[in-house]
Amino acid sequence: MTSLRDSAPPSVTTTPRVSPRNSTVFERDPPQQPRKHKSSRSVKGAATDHRSIHRDIAEILTRQSFLIMMAKSLILYGAPAHRIEETCALLARKMDVDASFALLPGLMTISFSDPETHTSDTRHLRCSQGMDMNKLAQVHKIALAVLRGESVDDANRDLERVTLEPPIFPLWLTLLGWLGSSAFVAPLAFGGGWYDMALAGFCGLMVGVLGVVASRFPVYGNVFEITASILVGFLAKSFGDRVCFEAVALAGVVVLLPGLLLTQAIMELSCRNIVSGAVRMFYALMYAFFLGFGLTIGAELWGYVSGHTEPASPEACSHSINRWWYFLIYPAVSASINIVFNAHLRQWFGMTLVTSVGLVFTLFLKSGPQITAAIAAFAVGVTGQLYGRVTGQLSYVPLLSGVLLLVPGSVGVRGILAIIGSDPSQGFSFVLTMIHVSVAITLGVFLSALVVYPFWRKSTFMNF
C-alpha cells in the first residue's frame, strides 16, 4: 500500500500540507482579493474626480478674476464709457462665463451666475474714471489676445504687469504738461494774448500741484475741483485789466473742463444706456457749476482782499495774437496734452495727426458752432478710424485727443459764469449751446464709424 506522500504528483511536492478545514478557509480567501482591488479603484476614481472638480473651480475663479481686473482697468485708464459693458460681455462669452455688467459713474457692478446650482455672486467695483493712454492701449491688446485664444492665466499675468507699471513720465514732467496745456490753450482756444498765456500757464501748474495732492490725500480730493477753481479765479482777477479774466480762468482749468464728460454722456444716451447716460449728464452739468462757482468765488475773494470791485474793462480781452501763431503753438499744446494723458511716444504721431485735422476744420469753417463741431468731429473720426485700421493700433487714443479740442466744456463754464453774474439769460444760452455741441460731436463721431466700418462688427470694440 503506497503512502500519500509516494502517490502525490511531483508538482505538489512543494505545496504545504493543509487540513480539510484549512483548505476550506483557503477556498474562501481568494474572493476577498478582487473586492479589495475594486474598492481601491473606486477610491482612486473618486480622488481623480475630486481633483478635476477643484481644477474646474480654480479655472472658473481665474476667469472671473480676469473679468474683474479687466473691467477695473478699462475704467481707470479711460476707455469709452459706452463700450465698457459691451467689451466685458464679449470677453465673458469668449471665456464661457455667465456674467452680466452694469456701469454707473464711479461704480461697476458685475454679477456671476451658475445656472446648474442656481446661485450668483455679485461684485461692486468702486473706481473713478482716469486717463492713461499707454496702459489703455496695452489693456486693449490683452483683450484682443484673449478673444483670439490666449490662455486666461497668461492674460492675468499680463494685466497684473500693466497695473503695476509706473507712469511713463516723471512727476516734474507731468506738472510741466499741466503748465503747457493751460498756457498754450489760452491763445488757441480762448483768444488770449501773450500775458494771458503766461499767467494761464502758472495757474495750470498750480492746478497740477493740487491734483497731485488730491491723488495722495483722498480727503482733499472731495474739494479739489472747487479749491483749484477758486485759486485760479483769484489769480486771474488779481492782475486786473492787464489780462483777460475769462481766457486765463478757463485756460487755467482746461484739463478739468467737463466737455468730454458731457460728450460721453450724450454717447451713452445714444447707445440706449439711459441710466448711466442720464447720471453722467447731470454730473457733467453740476461739475460745470462747481467750476463756475469756484472761479466766481475766487474773483470776489480778490475784490474783498484788495478793495477793487469795479468790473473789468472790455479792452482787456481785445489783445489776442495773430492766428498764424496757432500753427507754432499747436504742437506744444498737443505734446502737453499727450504728457498729461501719459501717452507713449509711439502714440504721439497719431494723436497729433488727428488733432491737427480737428484744428484745421475748427479754424477755417465759418458755420455755426453746431455745424462746425459736427463736421470737425466727422473728420476727426474718419482720420482716427483709418489710422487705427492701417496701423492696427487702438483708434480711440488719437480720436480722444482730437475730440478734446472740440468738446464744449469751456462754453458751459462761460454759461455758469454768466448765470452767476449779471446776465442769466445769456448764461442759459451758453449751457444749451454746450449740450447742442455735444450732440453734434456725437453725431459726427458715430457717422465716421459707420463710414469706415459699415459692416465690420469689431469696429465697436473699445472704440467711439
XYZ file of C-alpha atoms in Angstrom:
464
model
C 0.000 0.000 0.000
C 1.527 3.210 -1.150
C 1.571 6.236 1.074
C 0.004 9.538 0.288
C 3.468 11.070 0.001
C 4.541 8.480 -2.681
C 1.334 8.817 -4.682
C 1.425 12.610 -4.825
C 2.398 14.065 -8.168
C 5.746 15.853 -8.405
C 4.081 19.200 -8.997
C 2.617 19.367 -5.485
C 5.635 18.298 -3.530
C 6.367 21.928 -2.706
C 2.829 22.693 -1.585
C 2.423 22.812 2.184
C 0.183 20.210 3.776
C -3.117 21.597 4.885
C -6.065 20.070 6.616
C -9.511 19.926 5.056
C -10.629 22.697 7.382
C -7.741 24.842 6.315
C -8.381 24.071 2.683
C -11.923 25.312 3.154
C -10.581 28.573 4.514
C -8.144 28.720 1.641
C -11.039 28.447 -0.793
C -12.844 31.420 0.840
C -9.831 33.716 0.880
C -9.318 34.411 -2.864
C -12.712 36.101 -3.484
C -11.726 38.794 -0.969
C -8.825 39.952 -3.172
C -10.904 41.277 -6.092
C -13.246 43.103 -3.706
C -10.316 44.950 -2.188
C -8.974 45.733 -5.669
C -12.356 47.045 -6.795
C -12.673 49.258 -3.716
C -9.248 50.833 -4.202
C -10.025 51.520 -7.845
C -13.216 53.350 -6.912
C -11.319 55.421 -4.323
C -8.767 56.393 -6.934
C -11.548 57.369 -9.349
C -13.237 59.481 -6.686
C -9.939 61.218 -5.931
C -9.432 61.922 -9.620
C -12.940 63.352 -9.910
C -12.311 65.460 -6.803
C -9.127 66.898 -8.270
C -10.914 67.558 -11.549
C -13.649 69.476 -9.730
C -11.038 71.529 -7.872
C -9.295 72.270 -11.162
C -12.546 73.368 -12.802
C -13.418 75.636 -9.882
C -9.937 77.185 -9.932
C -10.259 77.835 -13.655
C -13.652 79.481 -13.216
C -12.316 81.697 -10.425
C -9.346 82.664 -12.601
C -11.678 83.719 -15.407
C -13.846 85.710 -13.034
C -10.778 87.397 -11.560
C -9.628 88.348 -15.051
C -13.004 89.900 -15.880
C -12.960 91.919 -12.660
C -9.440 93.191 -13.303
C -10.273 93.958 -16.929
C -13.382 95.969 -16.011
C -11.481 97.976 -13.417
C -8.592 98.623 -15.800
C -10.900 99.852 -18.542
C -12.455 102.371 -16.165
C -9.191 103.545 -14.596
C -7.385 104.039 -17.895
C -10.115 105.932 -19.724
C -11.893 103.514 -22.058
C -15.056 104.896 -23.713
C -17.761 104.519 -21.108
C -20.453 103.347 -23.547
C -18.233 100.457 -24.697
C -17.010 99.067 -21.363
C -20.063 96.875 -20.693
C -20.015 95.569 -24.262
C -16.301 94.750 -24.106
C -16.625 92.886 -20.803
C -19.659 90.936 -22.040
C -17.774 89.935 -25.198
C -14.841 88.644 -23.140
C -17.189 86.754 -20.803
C -18.859 84.967 -23.721
C -15.482 84.058 -25.164
C -14.371 82.519 -21.843
C -17.740 80.770 -21.331
C -18.527 82.698 -18.147
C -22.144 83.555 -17.353
C -21.830 87.197 -16.258
C -23.704 90.480 -16.541
C -22.295 94.003 -16.218
C -23.766 97.364 -15.257
C -21.741 100.591 -15.283
C -22.564 103.800 -13.478
C -20.231 106.757 -12.946
C -17.891 105.654 -10.170
C -19.434 102.180 -9.805
C -19.223 98.933 -11.779
C -21.484 96.006 -10.852
C -20.559 92.501 -12.036
C -22.842 89.517 -11.408
C -21.596 85.954 -11.957
C -24.277 83.247 -12.070
C -24.219 79.441 -12.145
C -27.291 78.018 -13.924
C -26.601 74.491 -12.633
C -26.691 75.398 -8.938
C -28.960 78.462 -9.365
C -26.531 80.659 -7.418
C -24.969 84.034 -8.181
C -22.065 86.142 -6.952
C -22.257 89.928 -7.288
C -19.240 92.231 -7.087
C -19.282 96.029 -6.780
C -16.217 97.915 -8.001
C -15.776 101.496 -6.838
C -13.370 103.342 -9.111
C -13.394 106.741 -10.771
C -12.531 107.182 -14.419
C -8.990 108.279 -15.223
C -6.818 108.809 -18.290
C -3.754 106.727 -19.161
C -3.434 106.204 -22.892
C -0.358 103.980 -22.708
C -1.904 101.486 -20.293
C -5.240 101.609 -22.112
C -3.537 100.543 -25.343
C -1.850 97.639 -23.536
C -5.153 96.548 -21.971
C -6.705 96.640 -25.432
C -4.002 94.289 -26.740
C -4.586 91.886 -23.842
C -8.337 91.832 -24.501
C -7.763 91.162 -28.195
C -5.324 88.358 -27.349
C -7.957 86.668 -25.169
C -10.515 86.936 -27.955
C -8.002 85.265 -30.273
C -7.474 82.326 -27.936
C -4.716 83.272 -25.481
C -4.916 81.481 -22.139
C -6.529 83.322 -19.268
C -3.542 82.650 -16.986
C -1.195 84.459 -19.367
C -3.686 87.300 -19.769
C -3.986 87.627 -15.990
C -0.217 87.903 -15.641
C -0.020 90.487 -18.413
C -2.815 92.524 -16.857
C -1.140 92.488 -13.451
C 2.107 93.622 -15.062
C 0.358 96.554 -16.743
C -1.358 97.527 -13.497
C 1.928 97.624 -11.588
C 3.815 99.596 -14.230
C 4.879 103.103 -13.138
C 3.880 106.122 -15.256
C 5.998 106.791 -18.315
C 6.835 110.368 -17.397
C 8.260 111.556 -14.065
C 6.244 113.845 -11.831
C 8.084 117.032 -12.806
C 7.419 116.404 -16.500
C 3.739 115.724 -15.816
C 3.472 119.051 -13.993
C 5.202 120.674 -16.950
C 2.489 119.144 -19.136
C -0.195 120.775 -16.982
C 1.625 124.097 -17.347
C 1.981 123.782 -21.117
C -1.587 122.647 -21.753
C -3.023 125.650 -19.900
C -0.522 128.158 -21.301
C -0.815 127.273 -24.978
C -4.573 126.647 -24.924
C -5.209 130.234 -23.742
C -4.495 131.841 -27.147
C -5.501 128.796 -29.183
C -8.989 128.203 -27.770
C -9.901 131.283 -25.725
C -8.434 134.203 -27.707
C -5.856 135.165 -25.107
C -2.685 137.189 -25.570
C 0.899 136.659 -24.515
C 0.335 137.870 -20.937
C -2.723 135.662 -20.703
C -0.661 132.699 -21.868
C 1.982 133.258 -19.183
C -0.495 133.626 -16.319
C -2.642 130.730 -17.535
C 0.454 128.517 -17.568
C 1.195 129.385 -13.950
C -2.434 128.691 -12.998
C -2.265 125.334 -14.764
C 0.883 124.467 -12.829
C -0.865 125.244 -9.532
C -3.844 123.119 -10.542
C -1.472 120.269 -11.386
C 0.179 120.507 -7.964
C -3.224 120.427 -6.270
C -4.140 117.419 -8.406
C -1.078 115.542 -7.159
C -2.049 116.396 -3.578
C -5.617 115.190 -4.214
C -4.365 111.873 -5.601
C -2.323 111.228 -2.463
C -4.846 112.515 0.083
C -8.382 111.301 -0.726
C -9.940 113.614 1.856
C -8.778 116.644 -0.112
C -9.909 115.022 -3.354
C -13.540 115.767 -2.440
C -12.928 119.526 -2.749
C -10.118 119.521 -5.300
C -12.062 120.985 -8.236
C -13.677 123.776 -6.214
C -10.477 124.833 -4.436
C -8.482 124.700 -7.678
C -11.018 126.891 -9.480
C -11.090 129.332 -6.539
C -7.305 129.652 -6.725
C -7.375 130.188 -10.498
C -10.149 132.776 -10.224
C -8.236 134.619 -7.505
C -5.006 134.715 -9.536
C -6.733 135.702 -12.778
C -8.600 138.564 -11.130
C -5.535 139.829 -9.264
C -3.897 141.068 -12.497
C -6.840 143.293 -13.325
C -7.082 144.700 -16.839
C -3.588 143.549 -17.783
C -5.022 140.122 -18.639
C -8.340 138.761 -19.889
C -10.019 137.139 -16.890
C -12.138 134.753 -18.945
C -9.237 133.484 -21.070
C -6.921 132.978 -18.093
C -9.583 131.393 -15.883
C -10.830 128.908 -18.489
C -7.334 128.023 -19.682
C -6.157 127.521 -16.105
C -8.762 124.813 -15.513
C -8.798 123.458 -19.081
C -7.893 119.912 -18.000
C -10.829 119.931 -15.559
C -13.464 121.189 -18.004
C -16.438 118.782 -18.284
C -16.840 118.873 -22.055
C -15.576 115.334 -22.639
C -17.694 114.080 -19.741
C -20.818 115.603 -21.262
C -19.976 114.232 -24.711
C -19.598 110.744 -23.243
C -22.986 111.161 -21.557
C -24.598 112.024 -24.902
C -22.931 108.978 -26.476
C -24.269 106.721 -23.724
C -27.768 108.079 -24.233
C -27.393 107.478 -27.972
C -26.414 103.856 -27.235
C -29.564 103.444 -25.097
C -27.640 103.377 -21.811
C -30.329 105.533 -20.250
C -29.438 105.332 -16.559
C -25.701 105.760 -16.931
C -26.040 108.478 -19.569
C -28.539 110.491 -17.532
C -26.425 110.259 -14.382
C -23.282 111.264 -16.274
C -25.020 114.198 -17.953
C -26.332 115.529 -14.660
C -22.885 115.113 -13.131
C -21.264 116.992 -16.043
C -23.675 119.904 -15.642
C -23.112 120.027 -11.883
C -19.358 119.787 -12.497
C -19.587 122.881 -14.701
C -21.462 124.616 -11.873
C -18.679 123.661 -9.452
C -16.003 125.193 -11.665
C -18.025 128.314 -12.436
C -18.866 128.776 -8.770
C -15.219 128.398 -7.771
C -13.989 130.899 -10.368
C -16.614 133.420 -9.260
C -15.763 132.981 -5.577
C -12.058 133.412 -6.347
C -12.689 136.644 -8.245
C -14.904 138.018 -5.474
C -12.353 136.992 -2.870
C -9.725 139.119 -4.605
C -12.140 142.043 -4.654
C -12.721 141.627 -0.918
C -8.990 141.447 -0.151
C -7.880 144.284 -2.422
C -10.930 146.515 -2.212
C -11.154 146.777 -6.033
C -14.635 145.691 -7.047
C -15.009 147.556 -10.358
C -15.732 145.351 -13.401
C -13.017 144.590 -15.902
C -12.570 146.790 -18.947
C -13.831 145.360 -22.268
C -10.442 146.174 -23.787
C -8.762 143.612 -21.521
C -9.813 140.796 -23.863
C -9.006 142.552 -27.144
C -5.308 141.680 -27.442
C -5.459 138.206 -28.971
C -2.463 137.070 -31.003
C -2.346 136.556 -34.754
C -3.905 133.326 -35.968
C -0.775 132.302 -37.837
C 0.888 131.779 -34.476
C -1.533 128.939 -33.896
C 0.442 126.636 -36.185
C 3.516 127.109 -33.985
C 1.608 126.902 -30.715
C -0.377 123.820 -31.649
C 2.495 121.266 -31.476
C 3.260 122.458 -27.943
C -0.407 122.055 -26.979
C -0.516 118.551 -28.415
C 2.697 117.486 -26.660
C 1.470 118.874 -23.330
C -1.857 117.037 -23.550
C -0.065 113.824 -24.501
C 2.104 114.109 -21.395
C -0.873 114.795 -19.115
C -2.657 111.711 -20.508
C 0.508 109.574 -20.197
C 0.606 108.694 -23.891
C 3.578 106.678 -25.120
C 5.882 108.291 -27.669
C 4.750 105.827 -30.341
C 1.183 107.153 -29.887
C 2.129 110.794 -30.359
C 2.132 110.799 -34.149
C -1.417 109.500 -34.442
C -2.703 111.809 -31.720
C -1.032 114.852 -33.280
C -2.268 113.967 -36.776
C -5.896 113.533 -35.754
C -5.885 116.645 -33.570
C -4.421 118.686 -36.441
C -7.356 117.693 -38.642
C -9.801 118.855 -35.985
C -7.919 122.129 -35.514
C -7.920 122.939 -39.245
C -11.664 122.346 -39.577
C -12.379 124.352 -36.429
C -10.321 127.355 -37.535
C -11.420 127.626 -41.142
C -15.087 126.598 -41.085
C -17.338 129.647 -40.922
C -20.571 127.890 -39.917
C -22.283 127.957 -36.542
C -20.861 126.095 -33.529
C -23.103 123.056 -34.003
C -22.344 122.580 -37.722
C -18.639 123.214 -37.193
C -18.465 120.716 -34.339
C -20.320 118.035 -36.321
C -18.140 118.386 -39.444
C -14.912 118.596 -37.443
C -15.903 115.558 -35.352
C -16.698 113.612 -38.527
C -13.292 114.489 -39.997
C -11.545 113.593 -36.738
C -13.442 110.314 -36.541
C -12.659 109.258 -40.107
C -8.966 110.117 -39.696
C -8.694 108.296 -36.372
C -10.569 105.213 -37.574
C -8.452 104.957 -40.729
C -5.267 105.416 -38.733
C -6.275 102.628 -36.357
C -7.254 100.325 -39.216
C -3.978 100.885 -41.114
C -1.629 100.659 -38.130
C -3.554 98.084 -36.093
C -3.425 100.320 -33.017
C -6.316 101.365 -30.807
C -8.009 104.173 -32.737
C -9.701 105.503 -29.609
C -6.435 107.098 -28.412
C -5.964 109.542 -31.332
C -9.726 110.027 -31.531
C -9.823 111.151 -27.913
C -7.116 113.770 -28.400
C -8.935 115.121 -31.449
C -12.304 115.289 -29.732
C -10.788 117.097 -26.744
C -10.276 120.248 -28.828
C -13.919 120.125 -29.927
C -15.685 119.435 -26.641
C -17.670 122.400 -25.323
C -16.619 122.390 -21.679
C -15.447 125.992 -21.815
C -18.815 127.034 -23.277
C -20.592 125.512 -20.300
C -18.344 127.226 -17.769
C -18.834 130.523 -19.620
C -22.559 129.959 -19.218
C -22.221 129.295 -15.496
C -20.167 132.476 -15.084
C -22.882 134.428 -16.891
C -25.645 132.813 -14.812
C -23.856 133.666 -11.570
C -23.022 137.126 -12.943
C -25.324 139.765 -14.309
C -26.666 138.035 -17.425
C -28.578 134.844 -16.530
C -30.354 134.656 -19.912
C -27.057 134.578 -21.795
C -25.770 132.013 -19.298
C -28.596 129.580 -20.022
C -27.981 130.121 -23.733
C -24.353 129.063 -23.215
C -25.437 125.921 -21.365
C -27.834 124.961 -24.162
C -25.063 125.575 -26.683
C -22.826 123.203 -24.731
C -25.439 120.449 -24.977
C -26.034 121.124 -28.685
C -22.321 120.951 -29.475
C -22.023 117.663 -27.559
C -24.859 116.191 -29.624
C -23.176 117.418 -32.814
C -19.851 115.816 -31.831
C -21.618 112.545 -31.045
C -23.333 112.585 -34.433
C -20.089 113.261 -36.283
C -18.108 110.548 -34.495
C -20.812 107.882 -34.897
C -21.208 108.703 -38.595
C -17.452 108.359 -39.083
C -17.536 104.855 -37.585
C -20.418 103.979 -39.902
C -18.469 105.177 -42.951
C -15.164 103.464 -42.129
C -16.653 100.218 -40.753
C -20.062 99.835 -42.422
C -20.314 96.074 -41.924
C -17.453 95.168 -39.579
C -18.845 94.399 -36.140
C -15.465 94.744 -34.417
C -15.496 98.467 -35.109
C -17.245 98.994 -31.767
C -14.693 97.073 -29.711
C -13.312 99.622 -27.226
C -13.902 102.441 -29.677
C -16.078 105.521 -30.032
